[in-house]
Amino acid sequence: MGYKELKQEVIEYSKQIGIDKIGFASVDEFAELKSRLKLQEQSGFQSGFEKGSIEERTEPTRLMPGAESIIAIAIAYPSRLKNAPKSVKGDRRGMFCRASWGIDYHHVLREKLDKLASFLNEKLEGFECKPMVDTGELSDRAVAERAGIGFSGKNCAIITPEFGSYVYLGEMITNIPFSPDQPVDDGCGECTKCIDNCPTGALVEGGRLNAQKCIAFVTQTKGFLPDEYRDKLGNQLYGFDTCQVVCPKNKGVDFHLHEELEPDPELVKPRLLPLLTMSNREFKESFGVMSGSWRGKKPIQRNAILALAHYKEESAVGPLIDLMNKDPRPVIRGTAAWALGKIGTPEAYQAIEAAKGKETDEEVVLEMDKGLKFQSATNTSL
Ligand code: B12
Ligand code: SF4
């Protein structure tokens, strides 16, 4: 069988196993990406979550000897939550971004790529491949763009004509010389909605992100959240979708094609108060299946505290005082103190004053002072 027929068979098989879009790319060096990565590195715009050296990330042949082609896949995920529970006074809820809905997409895509590999293994003696989803060296977006999965938007996302940008991406380098597909001929045109609506100015220009300022990144850090982002998080617990939500290419896009990716409303929009006191085991049991749990419990709890501050949720004052007084983690104690100041009941301020005398961690004391400053700011404005 020729490679042309085999490519057709792979495309047919991919449909049978629920791959929503497939494309083929060459293993040529990603030269434009290489200079882009160097520029990002020099500017300090990377997140630190990227894997491998710039050479490994842009030269597929370094990653697998005998590499001849890359098969790129995309899986569409839902954008709307059916039966979303309401976040109301006294019972506030936080939000996980759409890329964390359902079972961790890394497993879902990896399983599809493994099936594809087994299929090719049976067809071809000596077949070799290297699959990747998110955590590999290659830029999944650059591969997808070259393979004709979609175009690269000003919001940085790969936007498919069929499913908008709500697609997960994965790929496998193979030793089969499949013919490459053509990139999608579309683009953003004059639109700049994502850039205009980014709350932190992280999209410094079309297609260029300062990851350090991106709320999606900020939600995943483990230390104290820098002050300038605290009011920007809203009720977001993990990730951020604004640059996709405002995109006209995503208008009306909401695909529910995979059972595994269906969101559980209680998990993706969870109650905030129970999150504050959850044990590691409880967190793993409830949230462990989601991709949004990969950084552990602490950033989610820190963000939950900030969400309660955002709502000025007075019913949280008692639980936050407990955290400020008893939690062993300075980030949690300090963020709770700041949130208490922001909520601003007399009980909250008294508790911060009392705790400050006993606190030994300098950073936490600093947060307590910031919390107390809300009080003087309120008094001055009276
Ligand atoms: C690090 C990382 C992040 C970082 C940095 C994101 C970024 N824009 O670089 C943070 C934590 C902020 C992040 C956030 C998100 N991420 Co992320 N992330 C990654 C990761 C691991 C590496 C990305 C990377 O190397 N970026 C470096 C930049 C420079 O390159 P790139 O974006 O990969 O490639 C494009 C640019 O280089 C551009 N480019 C190259 N040269 C030039 C030159 C010019 C002139 C221009 C204009 C552009 C340009 O073209 C390339 C193709 O589009 C990938 C997985 C992977 N291994 O690729 C997932 C990945 C990009 N993330 C993904 C997702 C879903 C998200 C979020 C939507 C999650 C969320 N809801 O919070 C947000 C979106 C934020 C955004 N607007 O980009 C998906 C994207 C799917 C898609 N349809 O595009 C990926 C591919 C994971 C996956 N396998 O599905 N992410
Ligand atoms: S919002 Fe507009 S500029 Fe941004 S990615 Fe979508 S089409 Fe492109």
XYZ file of C-alpha atoms and ligand atoms in Angstrom:
481
model
C 0.000 0.000 0.000
C 1.284 3.483 -0.896
C 1.586 6.277 1.660
C -1.199 8.192 -0.086
C -3.689 5.358 0.547
C -2.381 4.880 4.069
C -2.935 8.572 4.780
C -6.523 8.198 3.619
C -6.969 5.154 5.869
C -5.563 7.069 8.837
C -8.019 9.896 8.181
C -10.927 7.416 8.008
C -9.790 5.621 11.169
C -9.356 8.923 13.038
C -13.060 9.647 12.454
C -14.016 6.237 13.857
C -12.141 6.870 17.100
C -13.580 10.348 17.625
C -10.772 12.593 16.457
C -12.552 15.745 15.309
C -9.849 17.048 13.019
C -6.606 15.633 11.672
C -3.841 17.140 9.584
C -0.362 16.243 8.389
C 2.762 18.384 8.560
C 6.391 18.185 7.529
C 9.206 17.895 10.069
C 11.001 20.955 8.701
C 12.431 23.346 11.229
C 9.878 25.811 12.651
C 12.073 28.777 11.730
C 9.578 31.578 12.453
C 8.702 30.032 15.801
C 12.402 29.783 16.626
C 12.951 33.544 16.316
C 9.648 34.145 18.119
C 10.739 31.959 21.041
C 14.075 33.769 21.250
C 12.257 37.101 21.333
C 9.865 35.828 24.023
C 12.777 34.571 26.103
C 14.662 37.878 25.794
C 11.533 39.806 26.768
C 10.846 37.582 29.803
C 7.426 36.789 28.336
C 7.484 32.999 28.824
C 5.484 31.182 31.467
C 8.119 28.676 32.573
C 5.720 25.814 31.808
C 7.288 25.268 28.365
C 9.423 22.153 27.963
C 12.830 21.689 26.320
C 15.388 23.919 24.640
C 14.486 26.275 21.782
C 16.216 23.860 19.383
C 14.209 20.872 20.642
C 11.008 22.871 20.411
C 11.562 23.890 16.816
C 13.447 21.003 15.216
C 11.275 17.855 15.275
C 14.115 15.714 13.885
C 16.029 16.270 17.137
C 13.237 14.584 19.065
C 12.979 11.381 17.029
C 15.643 9.912 14.776
C 14.140 9.028 11.392
C 11.289 11.558 11.761
C 9.485 12.114 8.448
C 6.126 13.698 9.256
C 3.875 14.924 12.061
C 0.237 13.939 12.462
C -1.710 16.687 14.250
C -5.067 16.133 15.915
C -7.730 18.375 17.431
C -10.554 17.473 19.800
C -13.433 19.898 20.276
C -14.599 20.742 23.813
C -17.813 22.344 25.125
C -18.049 26.067 25.791
C -21.411 26.257 27.547
C -22.343 24.840 30.902
C -25.815 23.342 30.956
C -27.695 23.723 34.263
C -25.024 26.006 35.676
C -25.599 26.500 39.417
C -26.041 30.144 40.435
C -23.448 31.957 42.499
C -25.557 33.850 45.023
C -25.003 35.891 48.199
C -24.217 33.495 51.045
C -23.414 30.676 48.591
C -20.722 31.925 46.237
C -19.088 29.819 43.575
C -15.828 29.923 41.640
C -15.117 28.989 38.045
C -12.695 26.692 36.233
C -11.843 27.591 32.628
C -13.316 25.489 29.836
C -10.021 23.715 29.142
C -10.418 22.121 32.573
C -13.927 20.795 32.032
C -14.463 17.046 32.030
C -11.682 14.504 32.395
C -8.145 15.847 31.970
C -7.753 16.316 28.209
C -4.179 15.013 28.282
C -5.569 11.514 28.909
C -8.323 11.853 26.326
C -6.001 12.951 23.517
C -3.239 10.585 24.534
C -5.635 7.661 24.298
C -6.629 8.696 20.763
C -2.995 9.067 19.721
C -2.193 5.641 21.183
C -5.026 4.106 19.160
C -3.716 5.802 16.048
C -0.243 4.440 16.793
C -1.572 0.875 17.244
C -3.469 1.194 13.949
C -0.319 2.271 12.103
C 1.737 -0.344 13.871
C -0.463 -3.063 12.421
C -0.307 -1.546 8.953
C 3.391 -0.957 8.754
C 6.356 -2.929 9.950
C 8.979 -0.743 11.600
C 6.516 2.040 12.358
C 7.826 4.487 14.918
C 6.267 7.500 16.540
C 6.541 10.011 19.361
C 3.177 11.286 20.618
C 2.745 14.545 22.547
C -0.079 16.444 24.172
C 0.720 19.777 25.792
C 3.668 18.563 27.854
C 5.962 17.686 24.941
C 8.687 19.889 23.489
C 6.865 20.844 20.293
C 4.535 23.812 20.067
C 1.180 22.078 19.569
C -0.143 25.287 18.017
C 2.690 25.711 15.506
C 2.273 22.065 14.440
C -1.518 22.435 14.148
C -1.148 25.611 12.118
C 1.264 23.946 9.681
C -0.979 20.873 9.421
C -3.998 22.963 8.399
C -5.996 22.394 11.617
C -6.693 26.112 11.954
C -5.160 29.567 11.759
C -3.213 31.335 14.467
C -5.395 34.082 15.974
C -4.408 37.381 17.554
C -5.406 35.789 20.864
C -2.617 33.225 20.109
C -5.151 30.371 19.810
C -5.472 28.012 16.892
C -8.899 28.777 15.492
C -10.528 26.059 13.413
C -13.230 26.875 10.858
C -15.442 24.130 12.375
C -15.020 24.357 16.164
C -13.594 27.830 16.697
C -10.697 27.848 19.154
C -12.347 25.482 21.626
C -10.113 22.582 20.600
C -7.372 20.682 22.369
C -4.321 19.909 20.299
C -1.942 16.976 20.134
C 0.430 15.387 17.670
C 2.747 12.521 16.908
C 6.003 12.608 15.048
C 6.192 9.566 12.740
C 8.775 7.898 10.519
C 6.282 7.757 7.608
C 6.733 10.326 4.820
C 3.062 11.359 4.654
C 2.366 14.235 2.283
C 1.804 17.498 4.185
C -1.521 19.377 4.210
C -1.938 23.070 3.492
C -2.385 25.689 6.255
C -5.866 27.189 6.627
C -6.231 30.388 4.639
C -8.150 32.584 7.088
C -7.340 35.168 9.699
C -8.577 37.798 12.100
C -8.755 40.644 9.609
C -9.202 44.018 11.296
C -10.702 42.552 14.496
C -8.843 43.280 17.769
C -11.499 42.232 20.306
C -9.267 39.868 22.283
C -6.513 42.468 22.610
C -9.010 45.178 23.619
C -10.702 42.955 26.223
C -7.625 41.442 27.861
C -7.869 42.835 31.418
C -4.121 42.980 32.033
C -2.805 43.979 28.609
C -1.074 40.590 28.398
C -1.675 40.420 24.634
C 1.037 42.948 23.882
C 0.253 42.759 20.167
C -1.676 40.405 17.911
C -0.337 36.854 18.392
C 2.137 37.883 21.089
C 1.470 37.168 24.750
C 3.351 38.222 27.840
C 2.521 34.994 29.684
C 3.590 36.501 33.010
C 0.660 38.927 32.784
C -1.909 36.464 31.420
C -4.630 35.724 33.998
C -4.581 32.084 32.855
C -0.962 31.922 34.038
C -1.462 34.037 37.129
C -4.150 31.632 38.428
C -1.573 28.824 38.335
C 1.206 30.410 40.400
C 1.780 29.167 43.928
C 2.995 32.246 45.810
C 1.179 35.427 46.818
C -0.728 36.897 43.909
C 0.802 40.271 42.945
C -1.521 43.092 44.081
C -2.292 44.370 40.581
C -4.063 41.109 39.645
C -6.157 40.604 42.761
C -9.127 42.589 41.520
C -8.867 41.154 38.021
C -9.400 37.498 38.880
C -13.104 37.832 39.689
C -14.316 34.352 40.678
C -11.842 32.547 38.430
C -10.169 29.590 40.166
C -8.126 28.218 37.288
C -7.336 29.443 33.768
C -9.078 32.234 31.907
C -11.239 32.354 28.802
C -11.978 35.996 28.014
C -9.785 36.161 24.891
C -11.720 33.194 23.502
C -15.176 34.226 24.727
C -15.031 37.630 23.011
C -13.777 36.136 19.738
C -16.382 36.364 16.951
C -15.033 33.110 15.497
C -16.366 31.385 18.634
C -19.834 32.882 18.350
C -22.415 30.126 18.840
C -19.679 27.479 19.036
C -20.497 24.805 21.626
C -19.681 21.197 20.777
C -20.520 18.308 23.049
C -18.954 15.468 21.063
C -17.162 13.566 23.817
C -18.724 12.101 26.936
C -15.397 12.365 28.803
C -15.231 16.121 28.242
C -18.691 16.875 29.619
C -18.402 19.227 32.597
C -19.824 18.363 35.996
C -21.388 21.724 37.033
C -20.625 21.113 40.733
C -16.942 20.618 39.920
C -16.343 23.309 37.325
C -18.373 25.895 39.233
C -17.778 24.726 42.796
C -18.925 26.282 46.075
C -16.096 28.421 47.433
C -16.432 27.897 51.183
C -16.015 24.086 51.225
C -12.882 24.495 49.089
C -11.167 26.440 51.858
C -11.059 23.568 54.303
C -10.668 20.636 51.941
C -8.026 18.035 52.818
C -5.497 16.973 50.198
C -7.309 13.650 49.894
C -10.708 15.247 49.396
C -9.254 17.620 46.809
C -7.656 14.756 44.885
C -10.810 12.670 45.025
C -13.056 15.475 43.764
C -10.850 17.561 41.484
C -7.999 15.140 40.689
C -9.536 14.091 37.362
C -9.524 17.642 36.020
C -6.582 19.188 34.180
C -7.004 22.243 36.426
C -5.781 20.297 39.451
C -2.236 19.805 38.151
C -0.737 22.536 40.343
C -2.341 21.090 43.455
C -4.738 22.488 46.015
C -2.964 25.661 47.143
C -3.400 27.957 44.088
C -7.077 26.975 43.852
C -7.619 27.751 47.545
C -5.741 31.053 47.245
C -7.934 31.977 44.268
C -11.068 30.886 46.145
C -10.153 33.292 48.946
C -9.668 36.084 46.398
C -13.027 35.235 44.816
C -14.735 35.600 48.212
C -12.986 38.964 48.610
C -14.172 39.939 45.133
C -17.766 39.229 46.202
C -17.201 40.906 49.610
C -18.873 37.797 50.964
C -19.624 38.477 54.621
C -20.591 34.866 55.398
C -16.932 33.996 54.658
C -15.546 36.166 57.466
C -15.619 33.376 60.096
C -13.948 30.721 57.903
C -11.354 33.271 56.683
C -10.493 34.222 60.279
C -9.920 30.540 60.990
C -7.606 30.242 57.980
C -5.705 33.402 58.929
C -5.178 32.104 62.454
C -4.586 28.426 61.862
C -3.472 27.548 58.332
C 0.176 26.432 58.255
C 0.751 27.959 54.773
C 1.802 31.651 54.790
C 0.240 32.262 51.342
C -3.130 31.128 52.635
C -2.880 33.006 55.964
C -1.769 36.207 54.255
C -4.316 36.046 51.425
C -7.059 35.390 53.985
C -5.947 38.478 55.945
C -6.025 40.629 52.811
C -9.467 39.242 51.879
C -10.811 39.977 55.372
C -9.692 43.585 54.995
C -11.350 43.778 51.611
C -14.634 42.355 52.916
C -14.283 44.910 55.668
C -16.684 44.034 58.499
C -15.734 45.292 62.009
C -15.237 41.661 63.086
C -12.824 41.130 60.173
C -10.663 44.146 61.098
C -10.585 43.216 64.778
C -9.462 39.710 63.870
C -6.639 41.010 61.661
C -5.446 43.337 64.457
C -5.482 40.478 66.953
C -3.707 38.048 64.617
C -1.038 40.580 63.648
C 0.396 40.580 67.166
C 1.025 36.841 66.972
C 2.084 36.436 63.336
C 5.797 35.754 62.771
C 5.958 35.525 58.980
C 6.977 38.902 57.510
C 5.069 38.471 54.265
C 1.882 37.575 56.124
C 2.257 40.638 58.346
C 2.598 42.719 55.189
C -0.690 41.281 53.906
C -2.314 42.060 57.257
C -1.183 45.660 56.951
C -2.623 45.802 53.443
C -5.879 44.379 54.783
C -6.037 47.003 57.522
C -5.369 49.760 54.988
C -8.778 49.074 53.432
C -10.257 50.221 56.760
C -8.390 53.524 56.782
C -9.287 54.020 53.109
C -12.982 53.511 53.982
C -12.747 55.830 56.990
C -11.081 58.605 54.972
C -13.760 58.448 52.332
C -16.510 58.787 54.940
C 2.991 27.587 28.029
C 1.530 27.435 27.676
C 0.628 28.351 28.180
C 1.065 29.643 28.857
C 1.520 30.634 27.757
C 0.552 30.700 26.548
C 1.133 31.272 25.272
N 0.296 31.947 24.486
O 2.306 31.091 24.945
C -0.224 30.052 29.625
C -0.182 29.458 31.031
C -0.456 31.546 29.746
C -1.270 29.339 28.808
C -2.602 29.722 28.761
C -3.547 29.112 27.976
N -3.423 27.953 27.322
Co -1.784 27.040 27.116
N -0.137 26.106 26.620
C 1.117 26.366 26.837
C 2.009 25.337 26.129
C 2.487 24.294 27.167
C 3.237 25.925 25.400
C 2.932 27.153 24.546
C 4.166 27.831 24.006
O 5.185 27.236 23.771
N 4.052 29.150 23.757
C 5.081 29.940 23.168
C 4.499 30.727 21.981
C 5.560 31.755 21.522
O 4.277 29.832 20.904
P 2.869 29.088 20.583
O 1.748 29.884 21.081
O 2.967 27.660 20.978
O 2.905 29.120 18.968
C 2.390 30.187 18.189
C 3.222 31.444 18.238
O 4.565 31.091 18.338
C 2.877 32.088 16.895
N 3.984 32.728 16.233
C 5.194 32.246 15.917
N 5.908 33.151 15.253
C 5.142 34.233 15.093
C 5.383 35.452 14.468
C 4.372 36.400 14.451
C 4.641 37.696 13.762
C 3.105 36.141 15.065
C 2.020 37.149 15.038
C 2.878 34.910 15.725
C 3.900 33.970 15.719
O 2.457 31.034 16.038
C 2.423 29.804 16.738
C 1.187 29.015 16.332
O -0.004 29.666 16.664
C 0.994 24.725 25.087
C 1.220 23.248 24.777
C 2.383 23.048 23.826
N 3.274 22.134 24.161
O 2.466 23.704 22.799
C -0.398 24.976 25.741
C -1.537 25.378 24.826
C -1.038 26.450 23.879
N -2.560 25.996 25.759
C -3.732 25.796 25.420
C -4.846 26.404 26.069
C -6.217 25.812 25.790
C -4.654 27.516 26.896
C -5.740 28.432 27.485
C -6.913 28.732 26.552
C -6.246 27.800 28.816
C -7.175 28.695 29.611
N -8.446 28.767 29.270
O -6.764 29.306 30.551
C -4.909 29.713 27.788
C -4.877 30.675 26.581
C -3.939 31.829 26.752
C -3.481 32.410 25.388
N -4.175 33.427 24.897
O -2.521 31.912 24.796
C -3.873 24.916 24.173
C -4.242 25.785 22.937
C -5.345 25.214 22.056
C -5.647 26.127 20.906
N -6.818 25.947 20.305
O -4.878 26.980 20.522
C -2.407 24.275 24.113
C -1.909 23.990 22.698
C -2.504 22.961 24.930
C -3.138 21.833 24.118
N -2.377 20.817 23.774
O -4.297 21.859 23.765
N -0.723 28.303 28.094
S -11.122 38.182 18.945
Fe -10.798 38.958 16.830
S -8.570 39.425 16.790
Fe -8.888 38.084 18.571
S -8.545 35.992 17.809
Fe -10.750 36.386 17.588
S -10.986 37.145 15.464
Fe -8.794 37.306 15.996
